[in-house]
Short mmCIF file of C-alpha atoms in Angstrom, two decimals:
data_model
loop_
_atom_site.label_atom_id
_atom_site.label_comp_id
_atom_site.label_asym_id
_atom_site.label_seq_id
_atom_site.Cartn_x
_atom_site.Cartn_y
_atom_site.Cartn_z
CA MET A 209 -11.32 -7.56 -20.01
CA THR A 210 -10.43 -10.73 -21.91
CA LYS A 211 -8.09 -13.41 -20.60
CA LYS A 212 -5.67 -12.41 -23.32
CA SER A 213 -5.71 -8.73 -22.38
CA PHE A 214 -5.20 -9.57 -18.71
CA THR A 215 -2.19 -11.67 -19.61
CA LEU A 216 -0.76 -8.76 -21.56
CA LEU A 217 -1.41 -6.44 -18.61
CA LEU A 218 0.41 -8.75 -16.20
CA SER A 219 3.31 -9.08 -18.61
CA SER A 220 3.52 -5.30 -18.86
CA LEU A 221 3.46 -4.91 -15.08
CA LEU A 222 6.26 -7.41 -14.58
CA THR A 223 8.42 -5.98 -17.34
CA LEU A 224 8.11 -2.39 -16.19
CA SER A 225 8.80 -3.30 -12.56
CA MET A 226 11.96 -5.17 -13.49
CA LEU A 227 13.14 -2.44 -15.82
CA SER A 228 12.64 0.19 -13.14
CA ALA A 229 15.38 -1.44 -11.10
CA CYS A 230 17.85 -0.57 -13.83
CA GLY A 231 16.42 2.81 -14.76
CA GLY A 232 17.96 4.91 -12.01
CA ASN A 233 16.78 8.37 -11.04
CA ASN A 234 14.74 10.46 -13.45
CA ASN A 235 15.57 13.82 -11.91
CA LYS A 236 17.25 15.35 -14.95
CA GLU A 237 14.67 14.11 -17.41
CA ALA A 238 11.73 15.24 -15.31
CA ALA A 239 13.34 18.60 -14.60
CA ALA A 240 13.13 19.39 -18.28
CA THR A 241 9.35 19.57 -17.96
CA LYS A 242 9.07 20.96 -14.45
CA ASP A 243 7.01 23.98 -15.64
CA PRO A 244 3.62 22.53 -16.55
CA GLY A 245 1.99 25.82 -17.44
CA ALA A 246 2.64 25.75 -21.17
CA SER A 247 0.81 22.45 -21.56
CA THR A 248 -2.46 23.82 -20.20
CA GLY A 249 -2.50 27.20 -21.83
CA THR A 250 -2.36 28.86 -18.38
CA ASN A 251 0.20 31.32 -17.09
CA THR A 252 2.88 30.23 -14.65
CA THR A 253 4.35 32.34 -11.89
CA ALA A 254 7.17 33.39 -14.22
CA THR A 255 6.59 36.34 -16.59
CA THR A 256 8.70 38.23 -19.08
CA ASP A 257 6.79 41.49 -18.48
CA PRO A 258 7.98 43.11 -15.23
CA ALA A 259 4.92 45.38 -15.20
CA ALA A 260 2.48 42.50 -15.47
CA GLU A 261 0.37 41.61 -12.46
CA PRO A 262 1.56 38.35 -10.82
CA GLU A 263 -0.86 35.52 -11.23
CA LYS A 264 -3.10 35.02 -8.20
CA PRO A 265 -2.29 31.79 -6.33
CA THR A 266 -4.69 28.93 -6.92
CA GLU A 267 -6.55 28.06 -3.72
CA ILE A 268 -6.87 24.32 -3.16
CA LYS A 269 -8.34 22.40 -0.23
CA ILE A 270 -7.00 18.89 0.28
CA MET A 271 -8.28 16.12 2.56
CA LEU A 272 -6.04 13.17 3.39
CA PRO A 273 -5.31 10.58 6.08
CA LEU A 274 -2.65 11.29 8.69
CA ASN A 275 -0.39 8.40 9.65
CA THR A 276 1.38 10.25 12.47
CA THR A 277 0.26 11.46 15.87
CA ASP A 278 0.37 15.20 15.19
CA THR A 279 -0.59 17.40 12.25
CA PRO A 280 2.60 18.60 10.53
CA PRO A 281 3.60 22.27 10.71
CA ASP A 282 3.59 24.42 7.57
CA THR A 283 7.33 24.02 6.93
CA ILE A 284 6.93 21.89 3.80
CA LYS A 285 3.59 23.36 2.73
CA THR A 286 4.98 26.90 2.60
CA GLU A 287 7.80 25.85 0.26
CA VAL A 288 5.40 23.91 -1.98
CA GLU A 289 3.12 26.94 -2.23
CA LYS A 290 6.01 29.13 -3.38
CA ILE A 291 7.01 26.74 -6.16
CA THR A 292 3.50 25.94 -7.38
CA ASN A 293 1.90 29.39 -6.87
CA THR A 294 -0.87 27.92 -4.75
CA LYS A 295 -2.55 28.55 -1.42
CA LEU A 296 -3.03 25.09 0.08
CA THR A 297 -5.35 24.12 2.90
CA TYR A 298 -4.62 20.61 4.17
CA GLN A 299 -7.33 18.87 6.15
CA PHE A 300 -5.53 16.05 7.95
CA PHE A 301 -7.59 13.41 9.75
CA PRO A 302 -6.22 10.42 11.72
CA ALA A 303 -5.83 7.33 9.52
CA ASP A 304 -7.47 5.09 12.14
CA THR A 305 -10.80 6.95 11.82
CA TYR A 306 -10.38 8.32 8.29
CA GLU A 307 -13.04 6.12 6.71
CA GLU A 308 -15.65 7.51 9.10
CA LYS A 309 -14.66 11.10 8.25
CA LEU A 310 -14.61 10.27 4.54
CA ASN A 311 -18.10 8.77 4.67
CA SER A 312 -19.60 11.60 6.74
CA SER A 313 -18.06 14.28 4.53
CA PHE A 314 -19.37 12.52 1.44
CA ALA A 315 -22.86 12.17 2.95
CA THR A 316 -23.00 15.89 3.80
CA GLY A 317 -21.52 17.04 0.49
CA SER A 318 -18.56 18.62 2.25
CA LEU A 319 -15.64 16.83 0.56
CA PRO A 320 -12.93 19.32 -0.52
CA GLN A 321 -11.65 19.83 -4.07
CA VAL A 322 -8.95 17.19 -3.62
CA THR A 323 -9.99 14.07 -1.73
CA TYR A 324 -7.52 11.32 -0.95
CA LEU A 325 -9.06 7.98 -0.11
CA LYS A 326 -7.44 5.63 2.42
CA ASN A 327 -6.71 2.46 0.48
CA GLN A 328 -8.05 0.15 -2.21
CA THR A 329 -11.02 -0.80 -0.05
CA THR A 330 -12.25 2.76 0.32
CA PHE A 331 -11.80 3.18 -3.42
CA LEU A 332 -14.13 0.23 -4.01
CA GLN A 333 -16.64 1.80 -1.65
CA MET A 334 -16.64 4.99 -3.74
CA LYS A 335 -17.18 3.29 -7.09
CA GLU A 336 -20.98 3.61 -7.04
CA ALA A 337 -20.68 7.34 -6.38
CA ILE A 338 -18.14 7.59 -9.20
CA LYS A 339 -20.54 5.82 -11.55
CA ASP A 340 -23.27 8.22 -10.45
CA GLY A 341 -21.20 11.10 -11.83
CA GLN A 342 -20.27 12.68 -8.50
CA PHE A 343 -16.57 12.94 -9.33
CA TRP A 344 -14.77 14.46 -12.30
CA GLU A 345 -13.43 12.23 -15.05
CA ILE A 346 -9.83 13.25 -15.70
CA GLY A 347 -8.67 10.73 -18.31
CA PRO A 348 -9.27 12.95 -21.37
CA LEU A 349 -7.33 15.81 -19.71
CA LEU A 350 -4.07 14.06 -18.80
CA SER A 351 -2.55 14.53 -22.25
CA GLU A 352 -2.54 18.29 -21.57
CA PHE A 353 -0.16 17.81 -18.65
CA PRO A 354 3.26 16.46 -19.69
CA ASN A 355 4.23 15.23 -16.21
CA LEU A 356 0.91 13.67 -15.28
CA ASN A 357 1.04 11.98 -18.66
CA LYS A 358 4.05 9.99 -17.40
CA LEU A 359 1.95 8.02 -14.90
CA LYS A 360 2.06 4.33 -15.75
CA PRO A 361 -0.87 3.44 -18.04
CA GLU A 362 -1.07 -0.14 -16.77
CA ILE A 363 -1.60 1.14 -13.22
CA LEU A 364 -4.03 3.85 -14.33
CA ASN A 365 -6.01 1.08 -16.04
CA ASN A 366 -6.29 -0.72 -12.71
CA THR A 367 -8.05 2.31 -11.24
CA LYS A 368 -10.53 2.89 -14.06
CA VAL A 369 -14.27 2.64 -13.42
CA ASP A 370 -16.36 1.44 -16.34
CA GLY A 371 -13.34 2.09 -18.55
CA LYS A 372 -13.00 5.75 -17.49
CA LEU A 373 -10.26 7.37 -15.42
CA TYR A 374 -11.22 9.50 -12.41
CA THR A 375 -8.16 9.14 -10.22
CA LEU A 376 -4.49 9.88 -9.77
CA TYR A 377 -2.61 7.16 -7.91
CA ILE A 378 0.04 6.94 -5.20
CA GLY A 379 2.42 4.35 -6.57
CA ARG A 380 3.94 1.52 -4.61
CA PRO A 381 6.23 -1.41 -5.53
CA LEU A 382 4.22 -4.41 -6.66
CA ALA A 383 5.40 -6.84 -3.97
CA ARG A 384 7.18 -5.42 -0.91
CA GLN A 385 6.01 -8.03 1.59
CA GLY A 386 8.12 -10.60 3.34
CA ILE A 387 9.77 -11.38 6.69
CA ILE A 388 11.68 -9.10 9.05
CA TYR A 389 13.39 -11.31 11.60
CA ARG A 390 15.94 -11.40 14.41
CA LYS A 391 19.05 -12.61 12.61
CA ASP A 392 21.03 -12.56 15.86
CA TRP A 393 18.53 -15.04 17.34
CA ALA A 394 18.68 -17.22 14.24
CA ASP A 395 22.49 -17.23 14.28
CA LYS A 396 22.58 -18.13 17.97
CA LEU A 397 20.23 -21.07 17.37
CA GLY A 398 21.98 -22.18 14.17
CA LEU A 399 19.01 -21.39 11.93
CA ALA A 400 19.20 -20.17 8.35
CA ALA A 401 16.50 -17.98 6.79
CA PRO A 402 13.49 -20.30 6.24
CA ALA A 403 13.58 -21.89 2.79
CA ASN A 404 10.00 -23.17 3.03
CA THR A 405 6.88 -23.00 5.20
CA GLU A 406 8.02 -25.96 7.32
CA GLU A 407 11.25 -24.15 8.22
CA LEU A 408 9.26 -20.99 8.92
CA PHE A 409 7.16 -22.91 11.44
CA ALA A 410 10.31 -24.42 12.94
CA MET A 411 11.88 -20.98 13.33
CA ALA A 412 8.79 -19.63 15.12
CA LYS A 413 8.88 -22.64 17.44
CA ALA A 414 12.60 -22.30 18.15
CA PHE A 415 12.31 -18.57 18.82
CA THR A 416 9.65 -19.44 21.43
CA GLU A 417 11.16 -22.47 23.13
CA GLN A 418 14.96 -22.17 22.91
CA ASP A 419 15.59 -18.97 24.90
CA PRO A 420 17.01 -16.97 21.96
CA ASP A 421 17.58 -13.87 24.09
CA GLY A 422 19.61 -15.90 26.58
CA ASN A 423 18.00 -14.55 29.74
CA GLY A 424 17.02 -17.99 31.07
CA VAL A 425 13.32 -17.09 31.06
CA LYS A 426 10.67 -18.34 28.63
CA ASP A 427 9.47 -14.86 27.65
CA THR A 428 9.77 -14.77 23.84
CA ILE A 429 7.42 -15.69 21.01
CA GLY A 430 8.21 -16.64 17.44
CA LEU A 431 5.74 -14.52 15.47
CA VAL A 432 3.87 -11.37 16.39
CA ASP A 433 0.89 -10.64 14.14
CA ARG A 434 -1.95 -8.12 14.02
CA ASN A 435 -5.64 -7.90 13.22
CA GLU A 436 -5.20 -7.52 9.47
CA LEU A 437 -5.56 -10.43 7.04
CA VAL A 438 -4.13 -8.56 4.05
CA TYR A 439 -1.22 -6.47 5.33
CA GLY A 440 -0.50 -8.62 8.36
CA ALA A 441 1.08 -12.05 8.07
CA PHE A 442 -1.86 -14.06 6.71
CA LYS A 443 -1.98 -13.05 3.05
CA THR A 444 1.78 -13.19 2.60
CA VAL A 445 2.05 -16.67 4.13
CA SER A 446 -1.05 -17.66 2.16
CA SER A 447 0.67 -16.77 -1.11
CA TRP A 448 3.59 -19.00 -0.10
CA PHE A 449 1.13 -21.87 0.32
CA GLY A 450 -0.09 -21.22 -3.24
CA THR A 451 -3.37 -19.44 -2.48
CA PRO A 452 -4.48 -17.18 -5.37
CA ASN A 453 -4.25 -13.41 -5.09
CA ASN A 454 -7.93 -12.77 -4.25
CA TRP A 455 -9.26 -14.65 -7.32
CA ALA A 456 -8.11 -17.32 -9.79
CA GLU A 457 -9.52 -19.80 -12.27
CA LYS A 458 -11.06 -22.95 -10.83
CA ASP A 459 -13.14 -25.46 -12.78
CA GLY A 460 -13.16 -23.14 -15.80
CA GLN A 461 -14.19 -19.92 -14.06
CA LEU A 462 -12.91 -17.31 -11.63
CA ALA A 463 -13.40 -18.21 -7.98
CA PRO A 464 -12.49 -16.37 -4.75
CA GLU A 465 -9.32 -17.31 -2.87
CA PHE A 466 -11.12 -18.73 0.15
CA THR A 467 -12.66 -21.51 -1.97
CA PHE A 468 -9.20 -22.97 -2.67
CA PRO A 469 -7.65 -25.71 -0.49
CA GLN A 470 -4.46 -23.66 -0.05
CA TYR A 471 -6.47 -21.10 1.93
CA ILE A 472 -7.46 -23.88 4.36
CA ASP A 473 -3.81 -24.97 4.53
CA THR A 474 -2.82 -21.44 5.54
CA MET A 475 -5.46 -21.29 8.26
CA ASP A 476 -4.20 -24.65 9.54
CA PHE A 477 -0.65 -23.23 9.65
CA PHE A 478 -1.67 -20.29 11.85
CA ARG A 479 -3.97 -22.45 13.97
CA LYS A 480 -1.04 -24.73 14.80
CA LEU A 481 1.24 -21.76 15.50
CA ARG A 482 -1.29 -20.34 17.94
CA GLU A 483 -2.06 -23.67 19.59
CA GLY A 484 1.67 -24.27 20.10
CA GLY A 485 2.11 -20.85 21.67
CA TYR A 486 4.51 -19.82 18.91
CA MET A 487 2.68 -16.51 18.16
CA ASN A 488 0.68 -13.96 20.13
CA GLN A 489 -2.56 -15.60 21.24
CA ASP A 490 -4.75 -12.52 20.68
CA PHE A 491 -3.51 -11.61 17.20
CA ALA A 492 -7.07 -11.09 15.90
CA ALA A 493 -7.42 -8.22 18.39
CA THR A 494 -3.86 -6.87 18.21
CA SER A 495 -3.37 -3.46 16.58
CA LYS A 496 -0.42 -2.72 14.33
CA THR A 497 0.98 -0.38 16.99
CA ASP A 498 0.84 -3.10 19.63
CA ALA A 499 2.40 -5.66 17.29
CA VAL A 500 5.24 -3.29 16.46
CA ASN A 501 5.77 -2.49 20.14
CA THR A 502 6.03 -6.20 20.96
CA PHE A 503 8.62 -6.70 18.23
CA VAL A 504 10.78 -3.68 19.08
CA SER A 505 10.64 -4.52 22.79
CA GLY A 506 12.71 -7.61 21.93
CA LYS A 507 10.05 -10.17 22.76
CA ALA A 508 9.25 -11.47 19.24
CA GLY A 509 11.47 -12.82 16.49
CA LEU A 510 9.33 -12.66 13.33
CA TYR A 511 7.34 -9.82 11.81
CA ILE A 512 5.65 -10.82 8.52
CA GLY A 513 3.69 -8.96 5.86
CA GLY A 514 3.24 -5.30 5.02
CA SER A 515 6.57 -4.08 3.75
CA MET A 516 10.09 -5.32 4.32
CA GLN A 517 11.10 -1.68 3.95
CA ASP A 518 9.75 -1.14 7.48
CA ILE A 519 12.99 -2.64 8.73
CA ASP A 520 14.55 0.83 9.10
CA SER A 521 12.00 2.06 11.62
CA LEU A 522 11.79 -1.27 13.42
CA ASN A 523 15.56 -1.43 13.74
CA LYS A 524 15.77 2.13 15.04
CA ASP A 525 13.35 1.40 17.88
CA LEU A 526 14.58 -2.14 18.58
CA ILE A 527 18.22 -1.21 19.18
CA LYS A 528 17.10 1.36 21.76
CA ASN A 529 15.89 -1.59 23.82
CA VAL A 530 18.30 -4.28 22.62
CA PRO A 531 21.51 -2.57 21.41
CA ASP A 532 23.06 -5.79 20.08
CA ALA A 533 20.00 -6.87 18.06
CA VAL A 534 20.46 -7.57 14.35
CA LEU A 535 17.57 -7.65 11.86
CA ASP A 536 17.43 -9.08 8.36
CA THR A 537 14.77 -9.58 5.68
CA HIS A 538 13.66 -12.61 3.73
CA SER A 539 10.88 -13.44 1.27
CA MET A 540 11.75 -16.49 -0.82
CA VAL A 541 9.74 -19.09 1.13
CA ALA A 542 8.61 -22.12 -0.88
CA GLY A 543 5.24 -23.75 -0.35
CA PRO A 544 4.56 -27.46 0.32
CA GLU A 545 5.01 -28.22 -3.39
CA GLY A 546 8.35 -26.42 -3.55
CA LYS A 547 7.07 -23.45 -5.55
CA PHE A 548 7.66 -19.75 -4.91
CA ALA A 549 4.89 -17.16 -5.20
CA GLN A 550 4.25 -13.60 -4.01
CA TRP A 551 0.93 -11.77 -4.16
CA MET A 552 1.09 -8.37 -5.84
CA ILE A 553 -0.86 -5.15 -5.42
CA PRO A 554 -2.18 -3.41 -8.57
CA GLY A 555 0.68 -0.88 -8.37
CA TYR A 556 -0.98 1.66 -6.06
CA ASN A 557 -2.04 1.87 -2.43
CA ASN A 558 -4.29 4.93 -2.60
CA VAL A 559 -5.94 7.28 -5.09
CA VAL A 560 -7.08 10.90 -5.35
CA LEU A 561 -10.57 11.98 -6.46
CA PHE A 562 -12.01 15.37 -7.43
CA PRO A 563 -15.63 15.85 -6.22
CA LYS A 564 -17.97 17.79 -8.47
CA SER A 565 -19.58 19.23 -5.34
CA ALA A 566 -16.33 21.10 -4.62
CA VAL A 567 -14.82 21.66 -8.10
CA LYS A 568 -17.27 23.86 -9.96
CA ASP A 569 -16.10 23.48 -13.56
CA GLU A 570 -13.44 22.06 -15.86
CA ALA A 571 -11.38 25.26 -15.73
CA GLU A 572 -11.02 24.90 -11.95
CA LEU A 573 -10.26 21.21 -12.36
CA LYS A 574 -7.42 22.04 -14.75
CA GLN A 575 -5.93 24.48 -12.24
CA ILE A 576 -5.94 21.73 -9.64
CA LEU A 577 -4.42 19.23 -12.06
CA LYS A 578 -1.75 21.81 -12.80
CA PHE A 579 -0.73 21.62 -9.14
CA PHE A 580 -0.44 17.84 -9.42
CA ASP A 581 1.56 18.26 -12.62
CA TYR A 582 4.01 20.31 -10.55
CA MET A 583 4.01 17.52 -7.95
CA MET A 584 5.23 15.18 -10.68
CA THR A 585 8.49 17.13 -10.97
CA PRO A 586 11.69 16.31 -9.05
CA GLU A 587 11.66 19.74 -7.35
CA VAL A 588 8.24 19.29 -5.76
CA SER A 589 8.16 15.52 -5.34
CA ASN A 590 11.51 15.55 -3.53
CA LEU A 591 10.33 18.41 -1.32
CA MET A 592 7.13 16.62 -0.36
CA TYR A 593 8.63 13.13 -0.08
CA TRP A 594 12.02 13.86 1.46
CA GLY A 595 11.67 17.37 2.86
CA ILE A 596 14.10 20.28 2.61
CA GLU A 597 17.58 19.38 1.40
CA GLY A 598 20.16 20.06 4.09
CA THR A 599 17.54 19.91 6.83
CA HIS A 600 15.65 16.67 6.34
CA TYR A 601 18.00 14.92 3.92
CA THR A 602 21.21 15.20 1.94
CA VAL A 603 22.07 13.86 -1.51
CA VAL A 604 24.76 11.18 -1.57
CA ASP A 605 25.72 9.41 -4.80
CA GLY A 606 22.53 10.68 -6.45
CA LYS A 607 20.30 9.28 -3.71
CA ALA A 608 18.55 10.78 -0.70
CA LYS A 609 20.07 10.13 2.73
CA ALA A 610 17.52 10.97 5.39
CA THR A 611 18.71 12.80 8.50
CA ASP A 612 19.30 10.73 11.60
CA ASN A 613 16.67 12.87 13.32
CA LYS A 614 13.77 10.53 12.53
CA GLU A 615 11.45 12.45 14.84
CA LEU A 616 11.95 15.61 12.76
CA ILE A 617 11.03 13.75 9.55
CA GLU A 618 8.04 12.13 11.23
CA ARG A 619 6.82 15.50 12.50
CA GLU A 620 7.43 17.73 9.49
CA VAL A 621 7.56 15.52 6.38
CA LYS A 622 5.62 12.28 6.87
CA GLY A 623 2.16 13.85 6.44
CA PHE A 624 3.08 15.23 3.01
CA LYS A 625 5.21 12.26 1.96
CA ASP A 626 2.14 10.03 2.01
CA SER A 627 0.39 12.24 -0.57
CA VAL A 628 2.96 12.19 -3.38
CA ILE A 629 1.51 10.70 -6.56
CA GLY A 630 3.37 8.47 -8.99
CA GLU A 631 6.68 6.82 -8.12
CA TYR A 632 10.36 7.66 -8.61
CA GLU A 633 10.35 6.30 -12.18
CA THR A 634 7.61 8.76 -13.15
CA ASN A 635 8.04 11.80 -10.88
CA GLY A 636 11.84 11.83 -10.79
CA MET A 637 12.27 11.94 -7.02
CA TYR A 638 15.40 10.54 -5.41
CA GLN A 639 15.60 6.93 -4.41
CA SER A 640 16.65 6.16 -0.86
CA LEU A 641 20.29 5.72 0.07
CA ASN A 642 20.11 2.61 2.21
CA VAL A 643 22.87 1.74 4.66
CA LEU A 644 21.25 -0.88 6.89
CA PRO A 645 22.22 -4.29 5.44
CA GLY A 646 18.73 -5.68 6.03
CA ARG A 647 17.16 -2.78 4.12
CA ILE A 648 19.58 -3.21 1.22
CA HIS A 649 18.62 -6.88 1.18
CA ALA A 650 14.93 -5.90 1.26
CA GLU A 651 15.28 -3.78 -1.88
CA GLU A 652 16.89 -6.73 -3.67
CA LEU A 653 14.08 -9.02 -2.54
CA VAL A 654 11.38 -6.62 -3.78
CA LEU A 655 12.71 -7.17 -7.29
CA GLU A 656 12.93 -10.93 -6.77
CA ASN A 657 9.35 -11.00 -5.52
CA VAL A 658 8.05 -9.58 -8.79
CA LYS A 659 9.65 -12.44 -10.73
CA VAL A 660 7.31 -14.86 -8.96
CA GLY A 661 4.52 -12.33 -8.54
CA VAL A 662 0.85 -13.27 -8.76
CA ALA A 663 -1.54 -10.54 -9.90
CA ASP A 664 -5.20 -10.23 -9.00
CA PRO A 665 -7.16 -10.97 -12.20
CA THR A 666 -10.09 -8.86 -10.96
CA ALA A 667 -8.01 -5.71 -10.30
CA ALA A 668 -9.36 -3.90 -13.35
CA LEU A 669 -12.77 -5.61 -13.41
CA ASP A 670 -16.07 -4.33 -12.05
CA SER A 671 -18.76 -6.12 -10.10
CA ALA A 672 -21.79 -4.07 -9.09
CA THR A 673 -22.51 -6.37 -6.17
CA TYR A 674 -18.92 -6.22 -4.94
CA THR A 675 -19.01 -2.43 -5.13
CA SER A 676 -22.20 -2.21 -3.09
CA LYS A 677 -21.79 -5.17 -0.71
CA GLY A 678 -18.22 -6.41 -1.03
CA VAL A 679 -16.89 -4.94 2.22
CA GLU A 680 -19.90 -6.18 4.17
CA LEU A 681 -19.64 -9.66 2.66
CA GLN A 682 -15.89 -9.85 3.19
CA GLN A 683 -16.49 -9.46 6.90
CA ILE A 684 -18.22 -12.87 6.85
CA ILE A 685 -15.03 -14.46 5.51
CA THR A 686 -12.76 -12.44 7.79
CA ASP A 687 -14.68 -13.48 10.89
CA ALA A 688 -14.80 -17.12 9.76
CA THR A 689 -11.06 -17.11 9.03
CA TYR A 690 -10.18 -15.85 12.51
CA LYS A 691 -12.62 -18.26 14.16
CA TYR A 692 -11.04 -21.17 12.28
CA MET A 693 -7.52 -20.12 13.29
CA TYR A 694 -8.71 -19.75 16.90
CA GLY A 695 -10.15 -23.28 16.81
CA GLN A 696 -13.74 -22.05 17.05
CA LEU A 697 -14.72 -23.40 13.60
CA ASP A 698 -13.80 -26.64 11.85
CA LYS A 699 -13.54 -27.09 8.08
CA ALA A 700 -17.24 -27.85 7.71
CA GLY A 701 -18.10 -24.75 9.72
CA PHE A 702 -15.85 -22.59 7.57
CA GLU A 703 -17.36 -23.97 4.36
CA LYS A 704 -20.81 -23.23 5.76
CA GLU A 705 -19.76 -19.58 6.13
CA VAL A 706 -18.54 -19.58 2.52
CA GLU A 707 -22.00 -20.74 1.47
CA ASN A 708 -23.44 -17.97 3.62
CA TRP A 709 -21.23 -15.51 1.73
CA LYS A 710 -22.52 -16.87 -1.58
CA SER A 711 -26.19 -16.75 -0.58
CA ARG A 712 -25.99 -13.15 0.62
CA GLY A 713 -24.51 -11.84 -2.63
CA GLY A 714 -21.23 -13.65 -3.20
CA ALA A 715 -22.72 -15.81 -5.96
CA ASN A 716 -23.62 -12.62 -7.82
CA ILE A 717 -20.05 -11.34 -7.42
CA ILE A 718 -18.71 -14.56 -8.92
CA GLU A 719 -21.13 -14.28 -11.83
CA GLU A 720 -20.38 -10.60 -12.48
CA TYR A 721 -16.61 -10.97 -12.34
CA ASN A 722 -16.73 -13.93 -14.72
CA ALA A 723 -18.93 -12.01 -17.14
CA ALA A 724 -16.42 -9.12 -17.15
CA TYR A 725 -13.42 -11.48 -17.33
CA THR A 726 -14.62 -13.25 -20.45
CA LYS A 727 -15.59 -10.11 -22.39
#
C-alpha cells in the first residue's frame, strides 16, 4: 500500500464514521433485501408450489468464544433456525481459554465450518495458515449476496491477506475508548472532567487522598487498571500523550510505537501513579473481572480504556453497592503539547473464517454464506443482537430499549450478540435507546473521538516475520513496559529490551512493513 492510498483509506474511514452518526437506522432499506436466496441461485424456504418438497435445512457448525459464564439456551438459536432454514450447532468455548481451544482444534484439523477467531491478535496468528490455502477465499463470492455486499469495503480491506479476502468481520466503532469516572466524587471535590493529562493525574491523586466517599477512612484509589496494555488504560492514555497507534513515520520510515519518546512519557505517567499509590499496585496481574469488581464496589474513581459504552453495566452493578453513585464519561484529554488524539481500531474486533478441512466445496461454502447473508438483515441481526422483541427488548422511537432484566439478556442473548457481523449501518439492526446520561454522553464522545482519530498505518499491511513471530516478540515489549512502570527497569534497561526485540526479529518486521508501505 502506498502512502497516498493509506491516506485515502484513512479519509474514507473518518468520513464514513462521521456520516454514520447522521444515517439513522437502516431497517427498512435492509428489509427490502432480507431474502438472499435469489442472489445465489438457491431456493429459499418460501415456495409457490404447495406440493413441492420443502428445502432441507442447511446444517452448519459454528465455533465461537463465550464471554459469559454459562452457555446460552436455544431460545434465540431456535428462532434463527426458523428464519434462515438452518440447523445450527454452536460450539461455545470460554473466552479466557479460547485461544488454546482454537490452536488445538486447528492442529488436529477439527475446526468447524464456521470459525470465529477471538480478536485481531488471533487473526494475525492465523495469517500463515490462510496464506497456505487452509481457508476459503470469499472475496469473489460476495457480489452474489446483496446483504453481505453491504459490508464496508474499507474495513474488509483491513482484513485482507496478500490482497485477498477470506473473512467476514464483526464491526465496532473506530474509537470507543475513554474514561468512566465517579462524577459524584468529582463534584464533591470540586473537580471538572480532566482537560489534560496533568489534570487526569491530579484527579487520580485527589480520589485517593481526599476521602471522596466521605467515610473518614483512606480506602479509595484513583485509578483501577488491569493486565492489558491495549484495552486497559495504557494505550488510551498513551494516545493522549501523542504516542502513535502501533506504528508511525520516524526519520523517514515506519517505526514501532515503543521507539517514540511519548511511549516513555506514558510509562513515566503510570510509574508515578503507582509510586504515589494513586492506582492499584498489582495492575499488571489484575484481571478485567477483578478490576471491574473493584470499581463497582465503590473503591475506585477512574476506569480507563476499552469502551465508554461499558458505563451501563458498570452503573448497574455500582448502584447496588453505592445507591447514590453517579458515573459520567470523558475522552477529550489533551497531551503535554495541548493536542488531542485517539487511537482507532481498523473497524472490527473479530473475524470469521471458513476452514477447507470442514467446508468440502464451493457449493457448501455458498450455503453457509447464505446464512450470513440472512444475518445481515434487520430481522435476523436484531434477533441475534437484541433478542426477541417483547421479551428481551422493546422498540421505542425506532430504537431498541433493552429489558431491565439484564441477567436474562446476559443468559439468553449475549452469546449470540457477540457473533453478529457488520454494524447497524450495514445490517440494519436497531441502535440502542440510551437513557443513562453518561451513556448518552459516551455516544457523543465516540463521534468526537473519530475527529481526532489516529489510524494504524500497518493495519492492511503484511509482514511475514510479524505473522510468524509478532506475538512472541511483543511479549518482550509487554514485559519491559510493565517492569518499567513497576520501577524494575530504567530508560536504558527498557531501550536494551527494544534492541533485544530488534535482534530477535523486530528489525525484519520494520524492514518488511516499510517495504509494503512504500509499494
